[in-house]
Coordinates of C-alpha atoms in Angstrom, one line a residue:
X536 CA 0.0 0.0 0.0
X537 CA 1.2 3.6 -0.8
X538 CA 2.4 5.2 2.4
X539 CA 3.2 8.8 3.8
X540 CA 0.2 10.6 2.0
X541 CA 0.4 14.3 3.3
X542 CA -2.5 15.4 5.2
X543 CA -4.5 17.6 2.5
X544 CA -8.2 17.7 1.9
X545 CA -8.0 18.9 -1.7
X546 CA -5.9 16.8 -4.4
X547 CA -5.5 16.6 -8.1
X548 CA -4.2 13.2 -9.1
X549 CA -2.3 12.3 -12.4
X550 CA -2.9 8.6 -13.7
X551 CA -1.8 6.9 -16.8
X552 CA 0.4 4.3 -18.5
X553 CA 4.2 4.4 -18.1
X554 CA 5.9 6.8 -20.7
X555 CA 3.0 9.1 -21.2
X556 CA 4.8 12.1 -19.8
X557 CA 3.2 12.4 -16.3
X558 CA 6.2 13.4 -14.6
X559 CA 7.0 16.1 -17.1
X560 CA 3.4 17.2 -16.8
X561 CA 3.9 17.4 -13.0
X562 CA 7.0 19.4 -13.3
X563 CA 5.0 21.9 -15.4
X564 CA 2.1 22.0 -13.1
X565 CA 4.2 22.4 -10.0
X566 CA 7.6 24.0 -11.1
X567 CA 9.4 21.0 -9.5
X568 CA 11.3 18.2 -11.1
X569 CA 10.8 14.7 -9.8
X570 CA 13.2 11.7 -9.8
X571 CA 11.6 9.1 -12.0
X572 CA 14.1 6.4 -12.0
X573 CA 15.7 4.9 -15.1
X574 CA 13.0 2.9 -16.8
X575 CA 9.2 2.5 -16.6
X576 CA 8.0 0.8 -13.4
X577 CA 10.7 1.9 -11.3
X578 CA 8.4 4.3 -9.4
X579 CA 6.6 2.4 -6.9
X580 CA 5.2 5.4 -4.7
X581 CA 3.2 8.4 -5.6
X582 CA 5.1 11.7 -6.0
X583 CA 3.3 14.3 -3.9
X584 CA 3.8 18.1 -4.2
X585 CA 2.1 20.3 -1.6
X586 CA 2.8 24.0 -0.5
X587 CA 3.4 24.9 3.2
X588 CA 0.2 26.5 4.5
X589 CA -2.0 25.3 1.7
X590 CA -4.7 22.5 2.2
X591 CA -3.9 21.2 -1.5
X592 CA -1.5 19.1 -3.4
X593 CA -0.7 17.5 -6.8
X594 CA 0.0 13.7 -6.9
X595 CA 1.7 11.7 -9.7
X596 CA 0.7 8.1 -9.2
X597 CA 3.0 5.5 -10.6
X598 CA 2.4 4.4 -14.4
X599 CA 0.3 1.2 -14.9
X600 CA 0.0 -1.1 -17.8
X601 CA 2.7 -2.9 -19.8
X602 CA 6.1 -2.0 -18.5
X603 CA 9.2 -3.6 -20.3
X604 CA 11.2 -5.8 -18.1
X605 CA 8.8 -5.6 -15.1
X606 CA 7.4 -8.9 -13.8
X607 CA 3.6 -9.4 -14.0
X608 CA 3.3 -9.5 -10.1
X609 CA 4.9 -6.2 -9.8
X610 CA 2.7 -4.6 -12.4
X611 CA -0.5 -6.1 -10.6
X612 CA 0.7 -4.9 -7.2
X613 CA 1.1 -1.3 -8.6
X614 CA -2.3 -1.4 -10.1
X615 CA -3.9 -2.7 -7.0
X616 CA -2.3 0.2 -5.0
X617 CA -3.4 2.8 -7.4
X618 CA -7.1 1.5 -7.1
X619 CA -6.8 1.4 -3.3
X620 CA -5.4 4.8 -3.2
X621 CA -8.2 6.3 -5.4
X622 CA -10.8 4.5 -3.5
X623 CA -9.4 5.6 -0.1
X624 CA -9.0 9.3 -1.1
X625 CA -11.9 9.8 -3.5
X626 CA -13.5 12.6 -1.3
X627 CA -10.4 14.7 -1.3
X628 CA -9.7 14.3 -5.0
X629 CA -11.1 17.2 -7.0
X630 CA -9.9 15.8 -10.4
X631 CA -8.4 12.7 -11.9
X632 CA -6.3 13.7 -14.8
X633 CA -5.9 10.7 -16.9
X634 CA -2.8 11.4 -19.2
X635 CA -2.6 9.8 -22.5
X636 CA -0.1 9.9 -25.3
X637 CA -1.9 11.5 -28.2
X638 CA 0.0 9.7 -30.8
X639 CA -0.3 5.9 -29.5
X640 CA -3.4 5.9 -27.3
X641 CA -6.0 4.9 -30.1
X642 CA -3.8 2.2 -31.4
X643 CA -3.1 0.8 -27.9
X644 CA -6.9 0.8 -26.8
X645 CA -7.9 -0.9 -30.2
X646 CA -5.2 -3.5 -29.8
X647 CA -6.5 -4.4 -26.3
X648 CA -9.9 -4.7 -27.4
X649 CA -9.1 -6.8 -30.3
X650 CA -7.6 -9.3 -27.7
X651 CA -10.9 -9.2 -25.9
X652 CA -9.4 -7.1 -22.9
X653 CA -10.7 -4.0 -21.3
X654 CA -8.1 -1.3 -22.2
X655 CA -6.2 0.1 -19.1
X656 CA -7.0 3.8 -20.0
X657 CA -10.8 2.9 -20.6
X658 CA -10.9 1.1 -17.3
X659 CA -9.2 4.0 -15.5
X660 CA -11.7 6.6 -16.9
X661 CA -14.8 4.3 -15.7
X662 CA -13.2 3.5 -12.6
X663 CA -12.7 7.4 -11.5
X664 CA -16.4 7.9 -12.6
X665 CA -17.6 5.0 -10.4
X666 CA -15.9 6.5 -7.5
X667 CA -17.4 9.8 -8.0
X668 CA -14.2 11.3 -9.4
X669 CA -14.9 13.2 -12.8
X670 CA -11.9 12.6 -15.0
X671 CA -10.2 15.1 -17.1
X672 CA -8.3 13.6 -20.2
X673 CA -5.1 15.2 -20.7
X674 CA -4.0 14.3 -24.3
X675 CA -0.2 14.6 -24.4
X676 CA 2.5 14.9 -27.1
X677 CA 0.1 16.7 -29.5
X678 CA 3.1 18.1 -31.1
X679 CA 3.6 14.5 -32.8
X680 CA 0.0 14.4 -33.9
X681 CA -0.9 15.7 -37.4
X682 CA -4.7 15.1 -37.5
X683 CA -5.5 16.7 -34.3
X684 CA -9.2 16.9 -34.6
X685 CA -9.5 13.5 -35.9
X686 CA -7.4 11.9 -33.4
X687 CA -9.0 13.8 -30.5
X688 CA -12.5 12.7 -31.8
X689 CA -11.2 9.0 -31.9
X690 CA -9.9 9.2 -28.2
X691 CA -13.2 10.6 -27.0
X692 CA -15.0 7.8 -29.0
X693 CA -12.7 5.1 -27.4
X694 CA -13.1 6.5 -23.7
X695 CA -17.1 7.0 -24.0
X696 CA -17.3 10.6 -24.7
X697 CA -19.4 11.4 -27.4
X698 CA -17.3 13.3 -30.3
X699 CA -16.7 15.9 -31.5
X700 CA -14.2 16.6 -28.9
X701 CA -14.8 20.4 -29.0
X702 CA -17.8 19.8 -26.9
X703 CA -15.8 18.5 -24.1
X704 CA -13.1 21.4 -24.3
X705 CA -12.3 23.4 -21.3
X706 CA -14.1 20.7 -19.1
X707 CA -12.9 17.2 -19.7
X708 CA -10.6 16.9 -22.7
X709 CA -7.3 18.8 -22.7
X710 CA -4.8 18.6 -25.8
X711 CA -1.4 19.4 -24.2
X712 CA 2.5 19.2 -24.9
X713 CA 4.0 19.0 -21.6
X714 CA 7.4 18.8 -22.9
X715 CA 7.1 22.2 -24.6
X716 CA 5.3 23.8 -21.5
X717 CA 1.9 23.8 -23.5
X718 CA -0.6 22.8 -20.9
X719 CA -3.0 25.9 -20.9
X720 CA -5.8 23.6 -21.9
X721 CA -5.4 21.5 -18.9
X722 CA -5.1 24.3 -16.6
X723 CA -8.3 25.6 -17.9
X724 CA -10.0 22.3 -17.2
X725 CA -8.6 22.2 -13.8
X726 CA -9.6 26.0 -13.2
X727 CA -13.3 25.2 -14.3
X728 CA -13.3 22.1 -12.0
X729 CA -12.0 24.2 -9.1
X730 CA -14.9 26.7 -9.5
X731 CA -17.5 23.9 -9.7
X732 CA -16.3 22.6 -6.4
X733 CA -16.4 26.2 -4.9
X734 CA -12.5 26.2 -4.5
X735 CA -11.7 29.4 -6.1
X736 CA -8.7 29.7 -3.7
X737 CA -7.0 27.1 -5.8
X738 CA -7.0 28.8 -9.1
X739 CA -3.6 30.5 -8.2
X740 CA -2.2 26.9 -8.8
X741 CA -3.4 26.6 -12.4
X742 CA -2.7 30.2 -13.6

């Protein structure tokens, strides 16, 4: 089980597969760099970032799904710990940001479905919703995508959000490029979520 969670009553969590850019996104959101280890699956504990005197934090949860060179048992333990963390802290989590690789997400989801499996990203979106945590989908690495609207429509379709994607803009779907510091769409979504939760005091963390 994940340990040493800071005592904060408001939280935004980042979840997603390994290698989708969560740690880079965390750096852009907080201005703080995090040690991630040399390969996917190395990080076993969440990376929390909070501020002294503030009842809020960002949390980057370990990556899930396939990890090259990582044993199935370790992979399943990470996934189970993520599930328990989200269940145990659902009341404090204002947003679950599901980070996807915009270039590969559709192919990965389709490949899993063809094998008769529920894709991890789809499962995570549904799990968040079932626990009362409305997801925000941060579609990362959009600088590598040529057909932006078509790709975002396909991602919405796979995740159960009726396309066109623009109807989810500013609320649920955020095309970003964390490596280039282009995360304004996600900050807009988070800002709107904070307003919905009557937490205008948190807007300073996404502006």
